[in-house]
């Protein structure tokens, strides 16, 4: 079982308290009516499905209830970072450097 | 006792005799014996039959890696366990042990015919022999294989034992309490860390228990173990014996299975049989030692052929000589010491056959001193004996040529092909292994977790080397916790260091194609099978493994992996590291389902949610149905009524006068805040701005893909407060979805969401007399049609309780839903029920609710919709706020596929004969005479007998359904084809007249 750091509670807690919530940084278009069918399709369905560091969302479901973002390596199942929803998308190169 | 028990020897208690049965025969042993050691003490080697060929087999090891000696153990009804390793199971008075996979008896087994037919069962036989014809597979081959091949029989009775689980947090978890683990624990504990030390054996000591002659710090090894365990306890170390580390998971979580009662003659009934520990350790030290490898030669599986180190263990730990006359076959120095110990205990060593041309001179001198014949540069090419080895065939080897054989009589053959570091748990972590050319084995390389590997697991050999490494690794583990300790340095006298070489199958002067040289004993895989797999095109070790099933038995190839690799590598002509190793997976040893289940069984498996009114329903004879985690009153049968009769009566009574229904399971979400109305406008399809406080509206929730997700009536209590209801099963999902949009898409909105499902008890009253029953209990709300029309909500008091009162209907009758605090639910229910008696009030359940709503064409999300249904498909276009700039799903509804013609649409169906009730889920076709497979154009979603319509009614999703009104469609069933007519979905009171007071 993984340990996950909730950036809102600022605590590292067992995975059982959390739920996965899909890829991160996929913003709902501000004006959906103005986007094309293809753009809307991409928003709904198209995901990067990376092998390696993946930007994704988690929710501290059995805790504070907040959604937050994370970068997790899908090969090693290791979290590189977790961060608040409104924090900027962290640069991968810096994260990889830090994890070394 | 028997001549094989060495008086005064071993760690068994010679003063405490114990009697158990093996295949019904009484066997005597001592306290501390395993089933295997007790049987061996009685001269019994034959303990089981092999999986595929039913070959007679005996214990080949003395530990948990045992592949052969699998038995069934029994402790009265229900307490039967198949496939228990006889080498691990401790004996107790009255234990019943049975051999497996034999008929009619262990010594005479009909299934052994498979052994003669071994050519048939070669590698990949599943894939080859039984390809054709298919019907033969089901009727002939599979039943035959299942009956003939196999392990123990599964228990048939429920397990009466109970199992427990716990969490544990520790600084350092040390796995293995042999010399490396004990020394590591001393370092870590002396440094002041919290230490947990686990071992699968009943006592600490590991290999030291088999090496009593070693002197550690001028102390006999066993005294040193005793002193060390005492010091560890003094230092507060948690020492757990009979505890197997079964799996090593992410971030240093290790699963431990602790066996608590399997060794006891009379468990107290309170103690769980096993306890699963989930340990989170800051540091882990893997001190799991090494496992001895067999050598691969014809007849290496005959009872009496055993690992030399195990024979040494039986002698020193259990006081059992495994035979009177032994031949040693080895490629490693360690087996020489086993020979010396046995010789000193009275066993004749007929010969030490060493595959190496020049064994260690000191060992040769020791052997010579004992008068043991040494056959260096020799090999064994066969064994004889039906149920027990009686002779071995020994040949000299010069280069690649095998000389003439000499047959040597014996009653046991003790072999050693060297030692494989036990790195299963390390591999669980995805730690990488590197091939060590000198030791011809894989050693730990890159670590993926916070762990150290100590002792023989790192390829070290000899007690002194292992102790010092353990001490150093214990110190290294605590160093990363900020604790500095100089590791102790140990000196060991009478140490037994040594080296060896590694082999593929041993050379032979006979036809290698006929050799029954086993690599994987448990799955009956031979060297020939592995070579055949390579010849037939398997290149990857993973393919070789699956084709031959090498290493796929319950022992996961603990003994066969490296031998299999050496042979595959040779056959492929590729060095071992290029061939690679197969993956080890948890659990390390077979683990009971009970241990994994722990407390989660029976009523603890899953919660049963009950409403505050559930107890009344139970007292009044309700039949229940599960709805998500809830149990809901399904119907209330009277005087032997069946469901059909009860539901008809409940429907009739409700439409005629009044019915009462427990709707407490409806999901309820309180949406509050200055931006509540804006939030509702964005979430739901409907417009909410103009809905006045005190009014309610049907709300429809879509996903952004445009498909229906949920629905429910929503009341506006104040400008900034909504009482949202959801479907019973959808409550949590809807709240999640709301939170997701609120937190991540619209964090600017000032809104609070709170689940109130369990805070409110909800009682629905429906029928022409509903108001008459309810009105006398209502305070603070005028119940007239003008003041409280259909689709109203009010905060008032009902029956003296604060209430949220809705006037809504899911039946087509005048209806009310009263929400009162959960604690008041049953009291109010009883008040209303009493008062309703003069109107023949009828409690009804979910089945009647379903019928009444279907008669009105009200959908149930999840039954009449399936995640691909749009509001238009469901006939709910009216619920869409077309003027709103956006809501969840609005853009989705404009997707090309969702506006296309010919979508499946929700329509009504009436069977032509007016009597046949369709089956929910039945498929619809347009032409019943078309060839199969027919084109299916939809399916029945809801189907009931309708008392009000006087006939069965149904709803269905049908391609282009709205354009097929009046058409006849067909529902093919196994026995006939049913005709039905497409209609609208409202079967009762289409004008809605009955909703008015
Ligand atoms: Zn949190």
PDB file of N, CA and C in Angstrom, chain B residues 657-724:
ATOM      1  N   UNK B 657     -56.552   4.121  -1.994  1.00  0.00           N
ATOM      2  CA  UNK B 657     -56.681   4.937  -0.783  1.00  0.00           C
ATOM      3  C   UNK B 657     -55.344   5.563  -0.406  1.00  0.00           C
ATOM      4  N   UNK B 658     -54.469   4.808   0.237  1.00  0.00           N
ATOM      5  CA  UNK B 658     -53.183   5.382   0.622  1.00  0.00           C
ATOM      6  C   UNK B 658     -52.173   4.271   0.914  1.00  0.00           C
ATOM      7  N   UNK B 659     -50.956   4.514   0.439  1.00  0.00           N
ATOM      8  CA  UNK B 659     -49.850   3.596   0.749  1.00  0.00           C
ATOM      9  C   UNK B 659     -48.737   4.364   1.436  1.00  0.00           C
ATOM     10  N   UNK B 660     -47.987   3.657   2.273  1.00  0.00           N
ATOM     11  CA  UNK B 660     -46.880   4.294   2.995  1.00  0.00           C
ATOM     12  C   UNK B 660     -45.586   3.548   2.652  1.00  0.00           C
ATOM     13  N   UNK B 661     -44.529   4.325   2.403  1.00  0.00           N
ATOM     14  CA  UNK B 661     -43.309   3.754   1.827  1.00  0.00           C
ATOM     15  C   UNK B 661     -42.086   4.396   2.470  1.00  0.00           C
ATOM     16  N   UNK B 662     -41.129   3.582   2.814  1.00  0.00           N
ATOM     17  CA  UNK B 662     -39.890   4.076   3.417  1.00  0.00           C
ATOM     18  C   UNK B 662     -38.918   4.479   2.310  1.00  0.00           C
ATOM     19  N   UNK B 663     -38.753   5.786   2.114  1.00  0.00           N
ATOM     20  CA  UNK B 663     -37.878   6.301   1.044  1.00  0.00           C
ATOM     21  C   UNK B 663     -36.577   6.854   1.626  1.00  0.00           C
ATOM     22  N   UNK B 664     -36.231   6.410   2.836  1.00  0.00           N
ATOM     23  CA  UNK B 664     -35.072   7.011   3.521  1.00  0.00           C
ATOM     24  C   UNK B 664     -33.751   6.798   2.799  1.00  0.00           C
ATOM     25  N   UNK B 665     -33.672   5.775   1.946  1.00  0.00           N
ATOM     26  CA  UNK B 665     -32.397   5.497   1.280  1.00  0.00           C
ATOM     27  C   UNK B 665     -32.079   6.486   0.166  1.00  0.00           C
ATOM     28  N   UNK B 666     -33.048   7.270  -0.245  1.00  0.00           N
ATOM     29  CA  UNK B 666     -32.767   8.280  -1.273  1.00  0.00           C
ATOM     30  C   UNK B 666     -31.557   9.100  -0.854  1.00  0.00           C
ATOM     31  N   UNK B 667     -30.662   9.341  -1.798  1.00  0.00           N
ATOM     32  CA  UNK B 667     -29.532  10.184  -1.475  1.00  0.00           C
ATOM     33  C   UNK B 667     -29.982  11.618  -1.261  1.00  0.00           C
ATOM     34  N   UNK B 668     -29.355  12.284  -0.294  1.00  0.00           N
ATOM     35  CA  UNK B 668     -29.723  13.672  -0.021  1.00  0.00           C
ATOM     36  C   UNK B 668     -28.461  14.506   0.118  1.00  0.00           C
ATOM     37  N   UNK B 669     -28.417  15.605  -0.589  1.00  0.00           N
ATOM     38  CA  UNK B 669     -27.261  16.486  -0.529  1.00  0.00           C
ATOM     39  C   UNK B 669     -27.763  17.908  -0.274  1.00  0.00           C
ATOM     40  N   UNK B 670     -27.185  18.546   0.717  1.00  0.00           N
ATOM     41  CA  UNK B 670     -27.543  19.918   1.037  1.00  0.00           C
ATOM     42  C   UNK B 670     -26.584  20.833   0.262  1.00  0.00           C
ATOM     43  N   UNK B 671     -27.151  21.655  -0.617  1.00  0.00           N
ATOM     44  CA  UNK B 671     -26.330  22.587  -1.397  1.00  0.00           C
ATOM     45  C   UNK B 671     -26.610  23.983  -0.867  1.00  0.00           C
ATOM     46  N   UNK B 672     -25.595  24.604  -0.275  1.00  0.00           N
ATOM     47  CA  UNK B 672     -25.796  25.843   0.470  1.00  0.00           C
ATOM     48  C   UNK B 672     -24.742  26.869   0.079  1.00  0.00           C
ATOM     49  N   UNK B 673     -25.130  28.146   0.074  1.00  0.00           N
ATOM     50  CA  UNK B 673     -24.135  29.195  -0.125  1.00  0.00           C
ATOM     51  C   UNK B 673     -24.644  30.279  -1.044  1.00  0.00           C
ATOM     52  N   UNK B 674     -23.966  31.407  -1.040  1.00  0.00           N
ATOM     53  CA  UNK B 674     -24.398  32.539  -1.878  1.00  0.00           C
ATOM     54  C   UNK B 674     -24.490  32.149  -3.350  1.00  0.00           C
ATOM     55  N   UNK B 675     -23.623  31.226  -3.790  1.00  0.00           N
ATOM     56  CA  UNK B 675     -23.628  30.844  -5.200  1.00  0.00           C
ATOM     57  C   UNK B 675     -24.354  29.523  -5.449  1.00  0.00           C
ATOM     58  N   UNK B 676     -25.204  29.107  -4.494  1.00  0.00           N
ATOM     59  CA  UNK B 676     -25.853  27.794  -4.615  1.00  0.00           C
ATOM     60  C   UNK B 676     -26.671  27.700  -5.897  1.00  0.00           C
ATOM     61  N   UNK B 677     -27.395  28.744  -6.238  1.00  0.00           N
ATOM     62  CA  UNK B 677     -28.270  28.657  -7.414  1.00  0.00           C
ATOM     63  C   UNK B 677     -27.446  28.607  -8.698  1.00  0.00           C
ATOM     64  N   UNK B 678     -26.350  29.353  -8.710  1.00  0.00           N
ATOM     65  CA  UNK B 678     -25.472  29.307  -9.876  1.00  0.00           C
ATOM     66  C   UNK B 678     -24.856  27.914 -10.017  1.00  0.00           C
ATOM     67  N   UNK B 679     -24.480  27.344  -8.889  1.00  0.00           N
ATOM     68  CA  UNK B 679     -23.913  26.000  -8.915  1.00  0.00           C
ATOM     69  C   UNK B 679     -24.928  24.995  -9.452  1.00  0.00           C
ATOM     70  N   UNK B 680     -26.170  25.128  -8.981  1.00  0.00           N
ATOM     71  CA  UNK B 680     -27.221  24.210  -9.445  1.00  0.00           C
ATOM     72  C   UNK B 680     -27.466  24.391 -10.945  1.00  0.00           C
ATOM     73  N   UNK B 681     -27.442  25.653 -11.385  1.00  0.00           N
ATOM     74  CA  UNK B 681     -27.627  25.908 -12.813  1.00  0.00           C
ATOM     75  C   UNK B 681     -26.545  25.235 -13.650  1.00  0.00           C
ATOM     76  N   UNK B 682     -25.320  25.210 -13.109  1.00  0.00           N
ATOM     77  CA  UNK B 682     -24.229  24.625 -13.873  1.00  0.00           C
ATOM     78  C   UNK B 682     -24.228  23.101 -13.803  1.00  0.00           C
ATOM     79  N   UNK B 683     -24.665  22.557 -12.664  1.00  0.00           N
ATOM     80  CA  UNK B 683     -24.610  21.094 -12.520  1.00  0.00           C
ATOM     81  C   UNK B 683     -25.767  20.406 -13.229  1.00  0.00           C
ATOM     82  N   UNK B 684     -26.966  20.884 -12.974  1.00  0.00           N
ATOM     83  CA  UNK B 684     -28.156  20.174 -13.475  1.00  0.00           C
ATOM     84  C   UNK B 684     -28.616  20.779 -14.792  1.00  0.00           C
ATOM     85  N   UNK B 685     -29.345  19.989 -15.583  1.00  0.00           N
ATOM     86  CA  UNK B 685     -29.808  20.479 -16.891  1.00  0.00           C
ATOM     87  C   UNK B 685     -30.869  21.557 -16.735  1.00  0.00           C
ATOM     88  N   UNK B 686     -31.596  21.511 -15.597  1.00  0.00           N
ATOM     89  CA  UNK B 686     -32.773  22.369 -15.460  1.00  0.00           C
ATOM     90  C   UNK B 686     -32.394  23.794 -15.060  1.00  0.00           C
ATOM     91  N   UNK B 687     -33.270  24.744 -15.361  1.00  0.00           N
ATOM     92  CA  UNK B 687     -33.049  26.110 -14.865  1.00  0.00           C
ATOM     93  C   UNK B 687     -33.526  26.234 -13.421  1.00  0.00           C
ATOM     94  N   UNK B 688     -32.747  26.871 -12.575  1.00  0.00           N
ATOM     95  CA  UNK B 688     -33.083  26.952 -11.150  1.00  0.00           C
ATOM     96  C   UNK B 688     -33.317  28.378 -10.675  1.00  0.00           C
ATOM     97  N   UNK B 689     -32.856  29.359 -11.474  1.00  0.00           N
ATOM     98  CA  UNK B 689     -32.908  30.743 -11.017  1.00  0.00           C
ATOM     99  C   UNK B 689     -34.325  31.157 -10.623  1.00  0.00           C
ATOM    100  N   UNK B 690     -35.292  30.754 -11.450  1.00  0.00           N
ATOM    101  CA  UNK B 690     -36.652  31.232 -11.208  1.00  0.00           C
ATOM    102  C   UNK B 690     -37.452  30.330 -10.288  1.00  0.00           C
ATOM    103  N   UNK B 691     -36.834  29.238  -9.830  1.00  0.00           N
ATOM    104  CA  UNK B 691     -37.560  28.366  -8.898  1.00  0.00           C
ATOM    105  C   UNK B 691     -37.608  29.074  -7.537  1.00  0.00           C
ATOM    106  N   UNK B 692     -38.810  29.368  -7.091  1.00  0.00           N
ATOM    107  CA  UNK B 692     -38.955  30.136  -5.855  1.00  0.00           C
ATOM    108  C   UNK B 692     -38.706  29.251  -4.647  1.00  0.00           C
ATOM    109  N   UNK B 693     -38.189  29.817  -3.557  1.00  0.00           N
ATOM    110  CA  UNK B 693     -38.109  29.051  -2.317  1.00  0.00           C
ATOM    111  C   UNK B 693     -39.484  28.484  -1.981  1.00  0.00           C
ATOM    112  N   UNK B 694     -39.526  27.255  -1.538  1.00  0.00           N
ATOM    113  CA  UNK B 694     -40.800  26.599  -1.258  1.00  0.00           C
ATOM    114  C   UNK B 694     -41.302  25.759  -2.410  1.00  0.00           C
ATOM    115  N   UNK B 695     -40.585  25.798  -3.546  1.00  0.00           N
ATOM    116  CA  UNK B 695     -40.992  25.004  -4.700  1.00  0.00           C
ATOM    117  C   UNK B 695     -39.925  23.928  -4.974  1.00  0.00           C
ATOM    118  N   UNK B 696     -40.373  22.891  -5.654  1.00  0.00           N
ATOM    119  CA  UNK B 696     -39.472  21.780  -5.964  1.00  0.00           C
ATOM    120  C   UNK B 696     -39.528  21.485  -7.455  1.00  0.00           C
ATOM    121  N   UNK B 697     -38.495  20.808  -7.947  1.00  0.00           N
ATOM    122  CA  UNK B 697     -38.429  20.525  -9.383  1.00  0.00           C
ATOM    123  C   UNK B 697     -37.683  19.216  -9.580  1.00  0.00           C
ATOM    124  N   UNK B 698     -38.085  18.507 -10.633  1.00  0.00           N
ATOM    125  CA  UNK B 698     -37.341  17.302 -11.026  1.00  0.00           C
ATOM    126  C   UNK B 698     -36.017  17.740 -11.619  1.00  0.00           C
ATOM    127  N   UNK B 699     -34.907  17.231 -11.113  1.00  0.00           N
ATOM    128  CA  UNK B 699     -33.592  17.613 -11.613  1.00  0.00           C
ATOM    129  C   UNK B 699     -32.940  16.455 -12.349  1.00  0.00           C
ATOM    130  N   UNK B 700     -32.274  16.819 -13.455  1.00  0.00           N
ATOM    131  CA  UNK B 700     -31.621  15.797 -14.258  1.00  0.00           C
ATOM    132  C   UNK B 700     -30.127  16.124 -14.335  1.00  0.00           C
ATOM    133  N   UNK B 701     -29.296  15.138 -14.016  1.00  0.00           N
ATOM    134  CA  UNK B 701     -27.848  15.342 -13.991  1.00  0.00           C
ATOM    135  C   UNK B 701     -27.212  14.541 -15.119  1.00  0.00           C
ATOM    136  N   UNK B 702     -26.398  15.233 -15.924  1.00  0.00           N
ATOM    137  CA  UNK B 702     -25.684  14.558 -17.011  1.00  0.00           C
ATOM    138  C   UNK B 702     -24.191  14.544 -16.704  1.00  0.00           C
ATOM    139  N   UNK B 703     -23.466  13.728 -17.434  1.00  0.00           N
ATOM    140  CA  UNK B 703     -22.017  13.874 -17.479  1.00  0.00           C
ATOM    141  C   UNK B 703     -21.684  14.845 -18.599  1.00  0.00           C
ATOM    142  N   UNK B 704     -20.439  15.289 -18.658  1.00  0.00           N
ATOM    143  CA  UNK B 704     -20.079  16.212 -19.733  1.00  0.00           C
ATOM    144  C   UNK B 704     -20.109  15.539 -21.104  1.00  0.00           C
ATOM    145  N   UNK B 705     -20.268  14.213 -21.108  1.00  0.00           N
ATOM    146  CA  UNK B 705     -20.459  13.526 -22.382  1.00  0.00           C
ATOM    147  C   UNK B 705     -21.898  13.603 -22.879  1.00  0.00           C
ATOM    148  N   UNK B 706     -22.809  14.142 -22.051  1.00  0.00           N
ATOM    149  CA  UNK B 706     -24.200  14.323 -22.468  1.00  0.00           C
ATOM    150  C   UNK B 706     -25.131  13.198 -22.049  1.00  0.00           C
ATOM    151  N   UNK B 707     -24.592  12.185 -21.378  1.00  0.00           N
ATOM    152  CA  UNK B 707     -25.425  11.042 -20.985  1.00  0.00           C
ATOM    153  C   UNK B 707     -25.956  11.217 -19.563  1.00  0.00           C
ATOM    154  N   UNK B 708     -27.122  10.621 -19.326  1.00  0.00           N
ATOM    155  CA  UNK B 708     -27.782  10.761 -18.023  1.00  0.00           C
ATOM    156  C   UNK B 708     -26.971  10.041 -16.943  1.00  0.00           C
ATOM    157  N   UNK B 709     -26.721  10.768 -15.850  1.00  0.00           N
ATOM    158  CA  UNK B 709     -25.994  10.182 -14.728  1.00  0.00           C
ATOM    159  C   UNK B 709     -26.911   9.927 -13.532  1.00  0.00           C
ATOM    160  N   UNK B 710     -27.838  10.818 -13.277  1.00  0.00           N
ATOM    161  CA  UNK B 710     -28.650  10.689 -12.073  1.00  0.00           C
ATOM    162  C   UNK B 710     -29.854  11.611 -12.202  1.00  0.00           C
ATOM    163  N   UNK B 711     -30.824  11.422 -11.312  1.00  0.00           N
ATOM    164  CA  UNK B 711     -31.959  12.349 -11.270  1.00  0.00           C
ATOM    165  C   UNK B 711     -32.531  12.361  -9.859  1.00  0.00           C
ATOM    166  N   UNK B 712     -33.452  13.262  -9.621  1.00  0.00           N
ATOM    167  CA  UNK B 712     -34.083  13.342  -8.309  1.00  0.00           C
ATOM    168  C   UNK B 712     -34.814  14.664  -8.161  1.00  0.00           C
ATOM    169  N   UNK B 713     -35.715  14.692  -7.200  1.00  0.00           N
ATOM    170  CA  UNK B 713     -36.445  15.938  -6.959  1.00  0.00           C
ATOM    171  C   UNK B 713     -35.606  16.847  -6.075  1.00  0.00           C
ATOM    172  N   UNK B 714     -35.581  18.112  -6.434  1.00  0.00           N
ATOM    173  CA  UNK B 714     -34.763  19.076  -5.714  1.00  0.00           C
ATOM    174  C   UNK B 714     -35.664  20.208  -5.222  1.00  0.00           C
ATOM    175  N   UNK B 715     -35.611  20.466  -3.919  1.00  0.00           N
ATOM    176  CA  UNK B 715     -36.425  21.525  -3.344  1.00  0.00           C
ATOM    177  C   UNK B 715     -35.568  22.729  -3.020  1.00  0.00           C
ATOM    178  N   UNK B 716     -36.121  23.919  -3.299  1.00  0.00           N
ATOM    179  CA  UNK B 716     -35.392  25.127  -2.897  1.00  0.00           C
ATOM    180  C   UNK B 716     -35.983  25.589  -1.577  1.00  0.00           C
ATOM    181  N   UNK B 717     -35.177  25.590  -0.534  1.00  0.00           N
ATOM    182  CA  UNK B 717     -35.653  25.934   0.797  1.00  0.00           C
ATOM    183  C   UNK B 717     -35.512  27.416   1.046  1.00  0.00           C
ATOM    184  N   UNK B 718     -34.470  28.011   0.465  1.00  0.00           N
ATOM    185  CA  UNK B 718     -34.222  29.446   0.609  1.00  0.00           C
ATOM    186  C   UNK B 718     -33.428  29.858  -0.619  1.00  0.00           C
ATOM    187  N   UNK B 719     -33.203  31.154  -0.751  1.00  0.00           N
ATOM    188  CA  UNK B 719     -32.446  31.617  -1.921  1.00  0.00           C
ATOM    189  C   UNK B 719     -31.115  30.878  -2.027  1.00  0.00           C
ATOM    190  N   UNK B 720     -30.514  30.602  -0.869  1.00  0.00           N
ATOM    191  CA  UNK B 720     -29.164  30.046  -0.879  1.00  0.00           C
ATOM    192  C   UNK B 720     -29.115  28.608  -0.384  1.00  0.00           C
ATOM    193  N   UNK B 721     -30.251  27.894  -0.468  1.00  0.00           N
ATOM    194  CA  UNK B 721     -30.244  26.546   0.094  1.00  0.00           C
ATOM    195  C   UNK B 721     -31.140  25.605  -0.718  1.00  0.00           C
ATOM    196  N   UNK B 722     -30.539  24.512  -1.172  1.00  0.00           N
ATOM    197  CA  UNK B 722     -31.296  23.486  -1.914  1.00  0.00           C
ATOM    198  C   UNK B 722     -31.212  22.156  -1.179  1.00  0.00           C
ATOM    199  N   UNK B 723     -32.321  21.443  -1.210  1.00  0.00           N
ATOM    200  CA  UNK B 723     -32.356  20.063  -0.713  1.00  0.00           C
ATOM    201  C   UNK B 723     -32.402  19.181  -1.959  1.00  0.00           C
ATOM    202  N   UNK B 724     -31.234  18.584  -2.269  1.00  0.00           N
ATOM    203  CA  UNK B 724     -31.117  17.783  -3.486  1.00  0.00           C
ATOM    204  C   UNK B 724     -31.322  16.315  -3.129  1.00  0.00           C
TER     205      UNK B 724
END
